Amino acid sequence: MRNLAITTTFILATVLAGPASATATQETSGPVPEVTVERDGDVWQVEYELDRDAAVWAFIRSSLIYGSREPWRPDDWVVTTPGVVLERVGHLDILRTVDGGPVPRRVSLRITPRDHVLEADYGPLVFTDGSTALFTGAFEVFPLESVEAARALPEDLNGSDVGVENARITWRDRDGQVLIYGQRETEAVTEDGTTYALFGPAQMTQTERLVTVVDQALPEWVAASIESFAPAVAAYYAERLGPGQTDRPTIMAAWRGPTPELQSLSGSVLPGLIVMSFEGVGQVEATPECLATTHWFIGHESAHFWLGQTVRYERTRDSWITEGGADLMAIRALEALDPAFVSRDDLQGEVDDCSGLAVLPVSEAGRRGEHRAYYACGAVFALAAEAVQRRATGGDWFDFLRPLIDANREDGVLTRQEWLDHLTSISRDPSLASDIELLLDRGTPDPSAVIASLFERTGVAYRLDEGRVRLD
C-alpha cells in the first residue's frame, strides 16, 4: 500500500462467511466426527473418532501457504496410526489407508503448530510466550468414496453437493485451561468450526467495547492503537451502516519479532473475532506513517464485521466484493477519524495493482495465488460505485453499501449480481457493469484503458500519464 523505506506486506486472510466462505453446505443432524486436541508441554496430540466407514476423509480447509503456495498440513501433522497416510490430492489434504480400505474409525496424529500465513484462510497464531491459538475449522473433515473423488472436487466447495458435518471438538491443555469464546475452561468443546482455541498464559483484557488478547512482546504503541482505534472505527461503521455482526469483538494479536527491513501485517476475521499478526522492524517505532498503516489495517479487518460477516460473498471468486469493499471502508473511515490522513497513495496503489493484475480474469485470481487482485480491483470497482453514488445523491461509499447490506441481512449473502444491479440502478448505465464483468471474467490486455473508461463515465477524477491511470 504505502511506499515505505522497508518492505511492507499486508496479508488479509479473510475467508469470511459464517460457516466461512470456503466451506460447503453444512449439515448438523445425526452422528458427527469427534475430535480431541490435547497439548502436553510441547507435545500436541489429535485423536479422531470418525462416525462412519469411508475410503477417504478430506479436510475442508486445505489452503496453501502464502508465498510458497505449498500445502502446510502434510509437514505439520504426522499420522501415528499404522497404515494411514495424510497427503495432498488435488485441492485437498486427505487421510487414506495404504491398502485402499476404509480409514479406521480411530486415527491419531501428532501436530506441530507453526504460524504460517495462509492464502485466504486461518493459520495458527503463536505468541512469543508460547501461547498458541488454533483455528477450530482446521480440524473439520468430511468423507469421500475414493481418492479419485477427492481429486475431482473443485478448489471452491461453495455450492457443491458435498455435505460437511461440524465436528465436535474437545480441547485440553495439561498445563492449564483453554480460552474459547472469551472463557477459560479445563475442557472446552466447540461444534461450529468458526473460532480459535487459545492454549497458554496469554492474558485477556476486557472493556465495554472490546476484548483483547495481546502478545506481551508486541510494541506498546501497537497494542495501544488496537485498544483505542478498534472501538472508534467500529462505532463509525455502525453509525454509517447500522449494526454489524458484533458490537464487542475479541482481538488476538501476536508478534513475530523485529525482522530487519520488514513491516508485515496479516490478519483474518471470524464471527466476533479478529486475529492479527505483526512483524518487522518497521513496527517497532510509532512513526506517523506506521500509525496510519496500523489504523488502516485495523479498519480493514473491522470492516468485515459488516462486509463479510453481516453479509458475505456467494463464491470465493466474488471476494472482491468484501476485500476491495473493506479496503475502501477503511480508507474512508481513516479520513473521517484522522484529519491528517491522506488517502491518495493508498488509492493509487489499488489502481496500479489492479491495472497490473487484471490482464487475467480477476475472478480466477485465487487459483493463481494472486489474491491481491480481489483487494485492488474490488477497491477500483468500489471507487467507481462511490462516484456514481456521489453524482446521484451526493453520497459516498457507505451510502452505496448500506442498501445492499440492509437488503441482505436476512439471508446473509451479497451476490455479485446484486452488487452490479445496484450499480446499474443508480447509474442508469449498464455498460459500467459490463466493463467490470470484462475484468472479472476475461481480463484484458490493457486493464488501464478499461479502468480509465470506468472512471471517466462515473466521475472519478484521474488523468492518463503514459498509459498509467493517475488519480487526481
Short mmCIF file of C-alpha atoms in Angstrom, two decimals:
data_model
loop_
_atom_site.label_atom_id
_atom_site.label_comp_id
_atom_site.label_asym_id
_atom_site.label_seq_id
_atom_site.Cartn_x
_atom_site.Cartn_y
_atom_site.Cartn_z
CA MET A 1 0.00 0.00 0.00
CA ARG A 2 2.25 2.82 1.20
CA ASN A 3 5.74 3.42 -0.17
CA LEU A 4 7.97 2.66 2.82
CA ALA A 5 11.71 2.52 3.02
CA ILE A 6 11.27 -1.05 4.16
CA THR A 7 9.27 -3.84 2.60
CA THR A 8 5.64 -3.76 3.67
CA THR A 9 3.26 -6.66 3.28
CA PHE A 10 -0.44 -6.91 4.02
CA ILE A 11 -1.86 -10.40 4.14
CA LEU A 12 -5.52 -10.19 4.98
CA ALA A 13 -6.82 -13.72 5.09
CA THR A 14 -10.48 -13.06 5.39
CA VAL A 15 -12.41 -16.14 4.41
CA LEU A 16 -15.42 -14.61 5.90
CA ALA A 17 -18.68 -16.31 5.86
CA GLY A 18 -20.18 -17.91 8.79
CA PRO A 19 -19.63 -21.40 8.11
CA ALA A 20 -16.94 -19.49 6.19
CA SER A 21 -16.98 -18.83 2.56
CA ALA A 22 -14.60 -21.64 1.73
CA THR A 23 -16.82 -24.33 3.15
CA ALA A 24 -19.52 -26.48 1.69
CA THR A 25 -23.11 -26.64 2.85
CA GLN A 26 -23.23 -27.70 6.48
CA GLU A 27 -25.39 -30.47 7.89
CA THR A 28 -25.63 -30.87 11.65
CA SER A 29 -28.08 -33.73 12.22
CA GLY A 30 -27.03 -37.28 13.10
CA PRO A 31 -23.61 -38.58 14.19
CA VAL A 32 -20.58 -36.36 13.65
CA PRO A 33 -16.81 -36.87 13.86
CA GLU A 34 -15.46 -36.49 17.38
CA VAL A 35 -12.04 -34.86 17.73
CA THR A 36 -9.82 -34.34 20.76
CA VAL A 37 -6.95 -31.84 20.65
CA GLU A 38 -4.63 -32.03 23.66
CA ARG A 39 -1.40 -30.26 24.49
CA ASP A 40 1.08 -31.72 26.97
CA GLY A 41 4.03 -29.32 27.14
CA ASP A 42 5.49 -29.21 23.65
CA VAL A 43 3.60 -32.31 22.50
CA TRP A 44 0.32 -31.89 20.65
CA GLN A 45 -1.90 -34.92 20.13
CA VAL A 46 -5.04 -35.10 17.96
CA GLU A 47 -7.46 -38.02 18.10
CA TYR A 48 -10.21 -38.54 15.53
CA GLU A 49 -13.22 -40.72 16.28
CA LEU A 50 -14.85 -40.96 12.85
CA ASP A 51 -18.56 -41.65 12.64
CA ARG A 52 -18.64 -43.90 9.56
CA ASP A 53 -16.53 -46.01 7.23
CA ALA A 54 -15.07 -44.16 4.27
CA ALA A 55 -12.16 -44.72 1.92
CA VAL A 56 -11.09 -41.08 2.32
CA TRP A 57 -11.57 -38.35 4.90
CA ALA A 58 -10.78 -34.90 3.48
CA PHE A 59 -10.03 -31.67 5.32
CA ILE A 60 -12.46 -28.96 4.30
CA ARG A 61 -9.84 -26.27 4.95
CA SER A 62 -6.91 -27.26 2.76
CA SER A 63 -5.38 -23.92 1.87
CA LEU A 64 -1.80 -23.23 0.80
CA ILE A 65 0.99 -21.27 2.49
CA TYR A 66 1.12 -17.67 1.31
CA GLY A 67 4.14 -17.12 -0.92
CA SER A 68 5.36 -20.68 -1.39
CA ARG A 69 1.90 -21.99 -2.39
CA GLU A 70 2.74 -25.29 -0.69
CA PRO A 71 0.30 -27.25 1.49
CA TRP A 72 1.07 -26.83 5.20
CA ARG A 73 -0.64 -29.83 6.79
CA PRO A 74 1.49 -32.71 5.36
CA ASP A 75 4.60 -31.21 7.02
CA ASP A 76 3.00 -30.11 10.29
CA TRP A 77 0.70 -33.09 11.00
CA VAL A 78 2.06 -36.63 11.31
CA VAL A 79 -0.29 -39.63 11.38
CA THR A 80 0.70 -42.13 14.06
CA THR A 81 -1.98 -44.72 13.28
CA PRO A 82 -0.35 -47.57 11.29
CA GLY A 83 -1.47 -47.89 7.68
CA VAL A 84 -2.95 -44.38 7.42
CA VAL A 85 -1.33 -41.54 5.47
CA LEU A 86 -2.01 -37.83 5.15
CA GLU A 87 -1.31 -36.41 1.72
CA ARG A 88 -2.31 -33.75 -0.79
CA VAL A 89 -4.68 -34.79 -3.58
CA GLY A 90 -5.96 -32.17 -5.98
CA HIS A 91 -7.04 -29.20 -3.88
CA LEU A 92 -7.49 -31.18 -0.66
CA ASP A 93 -5.46 -32.65 2.17
CA ILE A 94 -6.80 -36.15 2.83
CA LEU A 95 -6.50 -39.14 5.12
CA ARG A 96 -6.46 -42.54 3.40
CA THR A 97 -5.16 -46.03 4.02
CA VAL A 98 -2.14 -47.56 2.34
CA ASP A 99 -4.13 -50.62 1.22
CA GLY A 100 -7.13 -48.67 -0.09
CA GLY A 101 -9.53 -49.95 2.56
CA PRO A 102 -11.72 -47.82 4.82
CA VAL A 103 -9.93 -45.39 7.10
CA PRO A 104 -10.01 -46.76 10.68
CA ARG A 105 -12.67 -45.19 12.86
CA ARG A 106 -9.91 -44.01 15.23
CA VAL A 107 -6.99 -42.03 13.82
CA SER A 108 -4.22 -40.40 15.86
CA LEU A 109 -1.86 -37.61 14.84
CA ARG A 110 0.97 -35.58 16.31
CA ILE A 111 0.91 -31.96 15.21
CA THR A 112 3.40 -29.10 15.34
CA PRO A 113 1.60 -25.73 15.18
CA ARG A 114 3.56 -23.24 13.10
CA ASP A 115 2.49 -19.68 12.48
CA HIS A 116 2.11 -19.99 8.73
CA VAL A 117 0.37 -17.20 6.88
CA LEU A 118 -2.15 -18.98 4.67
CA GLU A 119 -3.83 -17.96 1.45
CA ALA A 120 -7.25 -16.60 2.44
CA ASP A 121 -7.51 -18.86 5.45
CA TYR A 122 -6.80 -19.08 9.16
CA GLY A 123 -3.45 -20.38 10.36
CA PRO A 124 -2.18 -20.97 13.91
CA LEU A 125 -1.30 -17.89 15.94
CA VAL A 126 1.88 -18.38 18.00
CA PHE A 127 2.72 -15.90 20.76
CA THR A 128 6.24 -15.17 21.99
CA ASP A 129 5.42 -16.60 25.46
CA GLY A 130 4.49 -19.96 23.92
CA SER A 131 0.75 -19.39 23.90
CA THR A 132 -0.80 -20.80 20.74
CA ALA A 133 -4.20 -20.26 19.18
CA LEU A 134 -5.55 -22.93 16.82
CA PHE A 135 -8.36 -22.39 14.32
CA THR A 136 -11.16 -24.81 15.08
CA GLY A 137 -12.15 -25.19 11.42
CA ALA A 138 -8.75 -26.65 10.55
CA PHE A 139 -9.83 -29.93 12.15
CA GLU A 140 -13.08 -30.35 10.19
CA VAL A 141 -13.22 -33.40 7.88
CA PHE A 142 -15.75 -34.96 5.54
CA PRO A 143 -15.98 -38.45 3.97
CA LEU A 144 -15.42 -39.32 0.31
CA GLU A 145 -15.76 -42.61 -1.53
CA SER A 146 -12.34 -42.57 -3.17
CA VAL A 147 -9.11 -40.70 -3.82
CA GLU A 148 -10.40 -40.03 -7.33
CA ALA A 149 -13.46 -38.32 -5.87
CA ALA A 150 -11.19 -36.08 -3.81
CA ARG A 151 -9.10 -35.22 -6.86
CA ALA A 152 -12.21 -34.29 -8.84
CA LEU A 153 -13.51 -31.71 -6.36
CA PRO A 154 -13.10 -28.03 -7.25
CA GLU A 155 -10.96 -25.61 -5.28
CA ASP A 156 -14.03 -23.66 -4.15
CA LEU A 157 -16.51 -26.01 -2.46
CA ASN A 158 -19.20 -23.34 -2.08
CA GLY A 159 -22.35 -24.54 -3.77
CA SER A 160 -21.05 -28.09 -4.20
CA ASP A 161 -23.11 -31.05 -3.08
CA VAL A 162 -20.50 -32.09 -0.51
CA GLY A 163 -22.15 -32.39 2.90
CA VAL A 164 -19.98 -31.26 5.80
CA GLU A 165 -20.95 -32.11 9.36
CA ASN A 166 -19.39 -29.90 12.01
CA ALA A 167 -17.10 -32.00 14.16
CA ARG A 168 -17.46 -31.96 17.93
CA ILE A 169 -14.00 -30.96 19.15
CA THR A 170 -12.75 -31.26 22.72
CA TRP A 171 -9.78 -29.06 23.70
CA ARG A 172 -7.47 -29.86 26.64
CA ASP A 173 -4.21 -28.45 27.95
CA ARG A 174 -2.43 -30.47 30.63
CA ASP A 175 -0.64 -27.31 31.78
CA GLY A 176 -3.78 -25.24 32.33
CA GLN A 177 -7.04 -24.09 30.81
CA VAL A 178 -8.06 -23.34 27.23
CA LEU A 179 -9.59 -19.98 26.24
CA ILE A 180 -12.57 -20.21 23.88
CA TYR A 181 -15.40 -17.72 23.35
CA GLY A 182 -13.89 -15.44 25.98
CA GLN A 183 -13.92 -18.11 28.69
CA ARG A 184 -11.12 -20.26 30.11
CA GLU A 185 -12.10 -23.87 30.69
CA THR A 186 -10.30 -27.03 31.78
CA GLU A 187 -12.04 -28.91 28.99
CA ALA A 188 -13.63 -26.82 26.27
CA VAL A 189 -15.88 -28.04 23.47
CA THR A 190 -16.66 -26.46 20.08
CA GLU A 191 -19.07 -27.55 17.39
CA ASP A 192 -19.10 -24.76 14.81
CA GLY A 193 -15.58 -24.57 13.33
CA THR A 194 -15.53 -20.77 13.28
CA THR A 195 -13.30 -19.63 16.13
CA TYR A 196 -9.88 -20.05 17.75
CA ALA A 197 -8.89 -22.06 20.83
CA LEU A 198 -6.08 -20.41 22.79
CA PHE A 199 -3.61 -22.53 24.79
CA GLY A 200 -1.18 -20.92 27.22
CA PRO A 201 -0.86 -17.97 29.61
CA ALA A 202 -1.61 -15.07 27.24
CA GLN A 203 -3.75 -12.66 29.21
CA MET A 204 -7.19 -11.38 28.23
CA THR A 205 -8.24 -7.77 28.81
CA GLN A 206 -11.91 -6.81 28.72
CA THR A 207 -13.50 -3.40 28.24
CA GLU A 208 -17.04 -2.33 27.45
CA ARG A 209 -16.40 -2.33 23.69
CA LEU A 210 -13.50 -4.74 23.21
CA VAL A 211 -11.81 -7.93 24.40
CA THR A 212 -8.10 -8.21 23.62
CA VAL A 213 -5.51 -10.96 23.91
CA VAL A 214 -2.25 -9.25 23.02
CA ASP A 215 1.24 -10.72 22.81
CA GLN A 216 3.23 -9.23 25.68
CA ALA A 217 6.15 -8.61 23.30
CA LEU A 218 4.02 -6.60 20.86
CA PRO A 219 5.27 -2.99 20.73
CA GLU A 220 3.25 -0.98 23.23
CA TRP A 221 2.13 1.58 20.70
CA VAL A 222 0.61 -1.16 18.51
CA ALA A 223 -1.31 -2.60 21.44
CA ALA A 224 -2.49 0.88 22.39
CA SER A 225 -3.60 1.53 18.81
CA ILE A 226 -5.69 -1.63 18.81
CA GLU A 227 -7.33 -0.77 22.12
CA SER A 228 -8.13 2.82 21.13
CA PHE A 229 -8.78 2.72 17.40
CA ALA A 230 -10.74 -0.54 17.05
CA PRO A 231 -13.71 0.71 19.12
CA ALA A 232 -13.63 4.10 17.37
CA VAL A 233 -13.68 2.66 13.86
CA ALA A 234 -16.36 0.12 14.79
CA ALA A 235 -18.55 2.93 16.15
CA TYR A 236 -18.08 4.85 12.90
CA TYR A 237 -19.06 1.85 10.79
CA ALA A 238 -22.15 1.26 12.94
CA GLU A 239 -23.17 4.89 12.52
CA ARG A 240 -22.85 4.67 8.74
CA LEU A 241 -24.06 1.10 8.09
CA GLY A 242 -26.22 0.09 11.02
CA PRO A 243 -25.41 -2.82 13.34
CA GLY A 244 -22.62 -5.20 12.37
CA GLN A 245 -22.10 -8.84 13.25
CA THR A 246 -20.84 -7.89 16.73
CA ASP A 247 -20.58 -4.76 18.86
CA ARG A 248 -17.90 -6.20 21.20
CA PRO A 249 -15.26 -8.06 19.20
CA THR A 250 -12.35 -10.04 20.54
CA ILE A 251 -8.96 -9.22 19.03
CA MET A 252 -6.00 -11.58 19.29
CA ALA A 253 -2.69 -10.01 18.25
CA ALA A 254 0.66 -11.82 18.03
CA TRP A 255 4.19 -10.52 17.44
CA ARG A 256 6.62 -12.28 15.10
CA GLY A 257 9.55 -10.10 16.06
CA PRO A 258 11.54 -7.13 14.64
CA THR A 259 12.62 -8.78 11.40
CA PRO A 260 15.04 -6.43 9.57
CA GLU A 261 13.80 -4.44 6.56
CA LEU A 262 10.22 -5.57 7.01
CA GLN A 263 6.85 -4.28 8.10
CA SER A 264 4.35 -7.10 7.82
CA LEU A 265 0.73 -7.19 8.94
CA SER A 266 -1.51 -10.21 8.49
CA GLY A 267 -4.99 -10.79 9.74
CA SER A 268 -8.25 -12.64 9.49
CA VAL A 269 -11.82 -12.29 10.71
CA LEU A 270 -14.31 -14.75 12.15
CA PRO A 271 -17.65 -14.14 13.87
CA GLY A 272 -16.87 -11.88 16.82
CA LEU A 273 -13.12 -12.34 16.44
CA ILE A 274 -10.22 -10.58 14.70
CA VAL A 275 -6.85 -12.33 14.59
CA MET A 276 -3.78 -10.21 13.80
CA SER A 277 -0.07 -10.80 13.49
CA PHE A 278 2.60 -8.08 13.32
CA GLU A 279 6.21 -8.43 12.26
CA GLY A 280 9.22 -6.35 11.37
CA VAL A 281 11.48 -3.52 12.41
CA GLY A 282 9.01 -1.18 10.72
CA GLN A 283 6.53 -1.86 13.53
CA VAL A 284 8.89 -1.13 16.42
CA GLU A 285 8.60 2.67 16.44
CA ALA A 286 5.35 4.63 16.22
CA THR A 287 6.08 6.85 13.24
CA PRO A 288 3.12 8.74 11.75
CA GLU A 289 3.26 6.53 8.68
CA CYS A 290 3.32 3.29 10.71
CA LEU A 291 0.48 4.55 12.87
CA ALA A 292 -1.65 5.28 9.79
CA THR A 293 -0.78 1.87 8.34
CA THR A 294 -1.78 0.10 11.55
CA HIS A 295 -5.02 2.09 11.77
CA TRP A 296 -5.83 1.19 8.17
CA PHE A 297 -5.15 -2.47 8.95
CA ILE A 298 -7.46 -2.39 11.99
CA GLY A 299 -10.05 -0.56 9.90
CA HIS A 300 -9.94 -3.16 7.13
CA GLU A 301 -10.31 -6.11 9.48
CA SER A 302 -13.07 -4.41 11.48
CA ALA A 303 -14.94 -3.62 8.26
CA HIS A 304 -15.51 -7.33 7.76
CA PHE A 305 -17.97 -7.45 10.63
CA TRP A 306 -20.25 -5.64 8.18
CA LEU A 307 -18.95 -6.55 4.74
CA GLY A 308 -18.04 -10.19 5.21
CA GLN A 309 -19.96 -11.27 8.32
CA THR A 310 -23.28 -9.39 8.27
CA VAL A 311 -23.28 -10.10 4.54
CA ARG A 312 -20.80 -12.37 2.81
CA TYR A 313 -19.99 -13.24 -0.77
CA GLU A 314 -21.60 -16.20 -2.52
CA ARG A 315 -18.47 -17.76 -4.07
CA THR A 316 -14.76 -17.33 -3.38
CA ARG A 317 -14.36 -15.79 -6.82
CA ASP A 318 -16.59 -12.93 -5.61
CA SER A 319 -14.33 -11.97 -2.71
CA TRP A 320 -13.57 -8.69 -4.48
CA ILE A 321 -16.90 -7.55 -3.02
CA THR A 322 -15.73 -7.92 0.57
CA GLU A 323 -11.98 -7.35 0.22
CA GLY A 324 -11.97 -4.32 -2.04
CA GLY A 325 -15.03 -3.00 -0.26
CA ALA A 326 -13.30 -3.31 3.13
CA ASP A 327 -10.23 -1.54 1.74
CA LEU A 328 -12.30 1.49 0.76
CA MET A 329 -14.28 1.36 4.02
CA ALA A 330 -11.02 1.56 5.96
CA ILE A 331 -9.69 4.43 3.87
CA ARG A 332 -12.89 6.47 4.20
CA ALA A 333 -13.07 5.77 7.94
CA LEU A 334 -9.50 7.00 8.42
CA GLU A 335 -10.31 10.17 6.51
CA ALA A 336 -13.25 10.76 8.87
CA LEU A 337 -11.41 9.91 12.11
CA ASP A 338 -7.95 11.30 11.38
CA PRO A 339 -7.88 14.73 9.70
CA ALA A 340 -4.16 14.30 8.96
CA PHE A 341 -4.69 11.14 6.93
CA VAL A 342 -4.25 11.47 3.15
CA SER A 343 -5.75 8.68 1.09
CA ARG A 344 -4.25 9.34 -2.34
CA ASP A 345 -1.26 7.00 -2.08
CA ASP A 346 -3.42 4.14 -0.83
CA LEU A 347 -6.00 4.58 -3.57
CA GLN A 348 -3.32 4.96 -6.23
CA GLY A 349 -1.82 1.69 -5.07
CA GLU A 350 -5.18 -0.02 -5.61
CA VAL A 351 -5.43 1.36 -9.14
CA ASP A 352 -1.85 0.43 -10.02
CA ASP A 353 -2.19 -3.11 -8.69
CA CYS A 354 -5.50 -3.73 -10.43
CA SER A 355 -4.02 -2.40 -13.67
CA GLY A 356 -1.25 -4.95 -13.41
CA LEU A 357 -3.32 -7.93 -12.28
CA ALA A 358 -6.49 -7.68 -14.39
CA VAL A 359 -4.71 -8.83 -17.53
CA LEU A 360 -6.05 -12.21 -16.44
CA PRO A 361 -9.57 -12.78 -15.05
CA VAL A 362 -9.90 -11.28 -11.56
CA SER A 363 -12.45 -13.92 -10.58
CA GLU A 364 -9.81 -16.63 -11.06
CA ALA A 365 -7.06 -14.79 -9.16
CA GLY A 366 -7.21 -17.19 -6.21
CA ARG A 367 -6.28 -20.13 -8.40
CA ARG A 368 -3.17 -18.23 -9.45
CA GLY A 369 -2.25 -17.22 -5.91
CA GLU A 370 -2.87 -13.59 -6.87
CA HIS A 371 -5.31 -12.78 -4.06
CA ARG A 372 -4.18 -9.16 -4.19
CA ALA A 373 -6.37 -8.79 -7.30
CA TYR A 374 -9.51 -9.19 -5.18
CA TYR A 375 -8.47 -6.31 -2.95
CA ALA A 376 -7.15 -3.95 -5.61
CA CYS A 377 -9.77 -4.44 -8.31
CA GLY A 378 -12.54 -4.63 -5.74
CA ALA A 379 -11.42 -1.22 -4.46
CA VAL A 380 -11.33 0.15 -8.02
CA PHE A 381 -14.90 -1.02 -8.58
CA ALA A 382 -15.87 0.47 -5.21
CA LEU A 383 -14.34 3.81 -6.23
CA ALA A 384 -16.44 3.81 -9.39
CA ALA A 385 -19.57 2.90 -7.39
CA GLU A 386 -18.86 5.65 -4.87
CA ALA A 387 -18.53 8.19 -7.66
CA VAL A 388 -21.87 7.05 -9.11
CA GLN A 389 -23.47 7.48 -5.68
CA ARG A 390 -21.94 10.94 -5.33
CA ARG A 391 -23.35 12.06 -8.67
CA ALA A 392 -26.79 10.66 -7.88
CA THR A 393 -27.26 11.74 -4.25
CA GLY A 394 -24.09 13.47 -3.06
CA GLY A 395 -23.34 10.35 -1.01
CA ASP A 396 -20.24 8.21 -0.56
CA TRP A 397 -19.15 4.57 -0.44
CA PHE A 398 -21.11 3.90 2.75
CA ASP A 399 -24.27 5.27 1.14
CA PHE A 400 -23.77 2.86 -1.75
CA LEU A 401 -23.20 -0.07 0.60
CA ARG A 402 -25.90 0.39 3.19
CA PRO A 403 -28.90 -0.53 1.00
CA LEU A 404 -27.08 -3.67 -0.14
CA ILE A 405 -26.31 -4.71 3.44
CA ASP A 406 -29.80 -3.94 4.71
CA ALA A 407 -31.46 -5.81 1.83
CA ASN A 408 -29.43 -8.95 2.56
CA ARG A 409 -29.29 -9.07 6.35
CA GLU A 410 -31.76 -11.94 6.45
CA ASP A 411 -30.05 -14.33 4.03
CA GLY A 412 -26.55 -13.01 4.78
CA VAL A 413 -25.34 -13.25 1.18
CA LEU A 414 -24.47 -10.35 -1.12
CA THR A 415 -24.15 -11.75 -4.62
CA ARG A 416 -22.17 -10.33 -7.50
CA GLN A 417 -25.37 -9.82 -9.47
CA GLU A 418 -26.98 -7.86 -6.64
CA TRP A 419 -23.92 -5.62 -6.41
CA LEU A 420 -23.83 -4.96 -10.14
CA ASP A 421 -27.59 -4.46 -10.39
CA HIS A 422 -27.39 -1.88 -7.62
CA LEU A 423 -24.66 -0.07 -9.55
CA THR A 424 -26.80 -0.05 -12.69
CA SER A 425 -29.92 1.12 -10.84
CA ILE A 426 -28.06 4.19 -9.53
CA SER A 427 -26.00 4.98 -12.65
CA ARG A 428 -28.61 4.09 -15.30
CA ASP A 429 -25.63 2.88 -17.32
CA PRO A 430 -25.45 -0.93 -17.78
CA SER A 431 -22.13 -0.60 -19.61
CA LEU A 432 -20.40 0.00 -16.26
CA ALA A 433 -21.39 -3.46 -15.05
CA SER A 434 -20.36 -4.90 -18.41
CA ASP A 435 -16.85 -3.46 -18.13
CA ILE A 436 -16.48 -4.73 -14.57
CA GLU A 437 -17.58 -8.17 -15.75
CA LEU A 438 -14.97 -7.99 -18.52
CA LEU A 439 -12.22 -7.59 -15.91
CA LEU A 440 -13.78 -10.21 -13.66
CA ASP A 441 -14.42 -12.93 -16.22
CA ARG A 442 -11.94 -12.46 -19.05
CA GLY A 443 -9.31 -9.90 -18.20
CA THR A 444 -7.92 -7.66 -20.88
CA PRO A 445 -4.50 -6.86 -22.40
CA ASP A 446 -4.92 -3.23 -21.29
CA PRO A 447 -6.72 -3.01 -17.93
CA SER A 448 -5.72 0.64 -17.54
CA ALA A 449 -7.87 1.58 -20.54
CA VAL A 450 -10.92 -0.13 -19.04
CA ILE A 451 -10.30 1.45 -15.63
CA ALA A 452 -9.88 4.88 -17.22
CA SER A 453 -13.15 4.42 -19.09
CA LEU A 454 -14.93 3.41 -15.87
CA PHE A 455 -13.57 6.45 -14.07
CA GLU A 456 -14.43 8.77 -16.97
CA ARG A 457 -18.07 7.66 -17.04
CA THR A 458 -18.57 7.62 -13.28
CA GLY A 459 -16.75 10.81 -12.38
CA VAL A 460 -13.62 9.58 -10.57
CA ALA A 461 -11.00 12.30 -11.01
CA TYR A 462 -7.98 10.96 -12.88
CA ARG A 463 -5.54 11.59 -15.68
CA LEU A 464 -3.64 9.31 -18.04
CA ASP A 465 0.13 9.54 -17.78
CA GLU A 466 1.82 7.44 -20.49
CA GLY A 467 -0.91 4.84 -20.16
CA ARG A 468 -0.95 4.86 -16.34
CA VAL A 469 -4.19 5.87 -14.62
CA ARG A 470 -3.24 8.53 -12.05
CA LEU A 471 -5.80 9.71 -9.52
CA ASP A 472 -6.14 13.47 -9.10
#
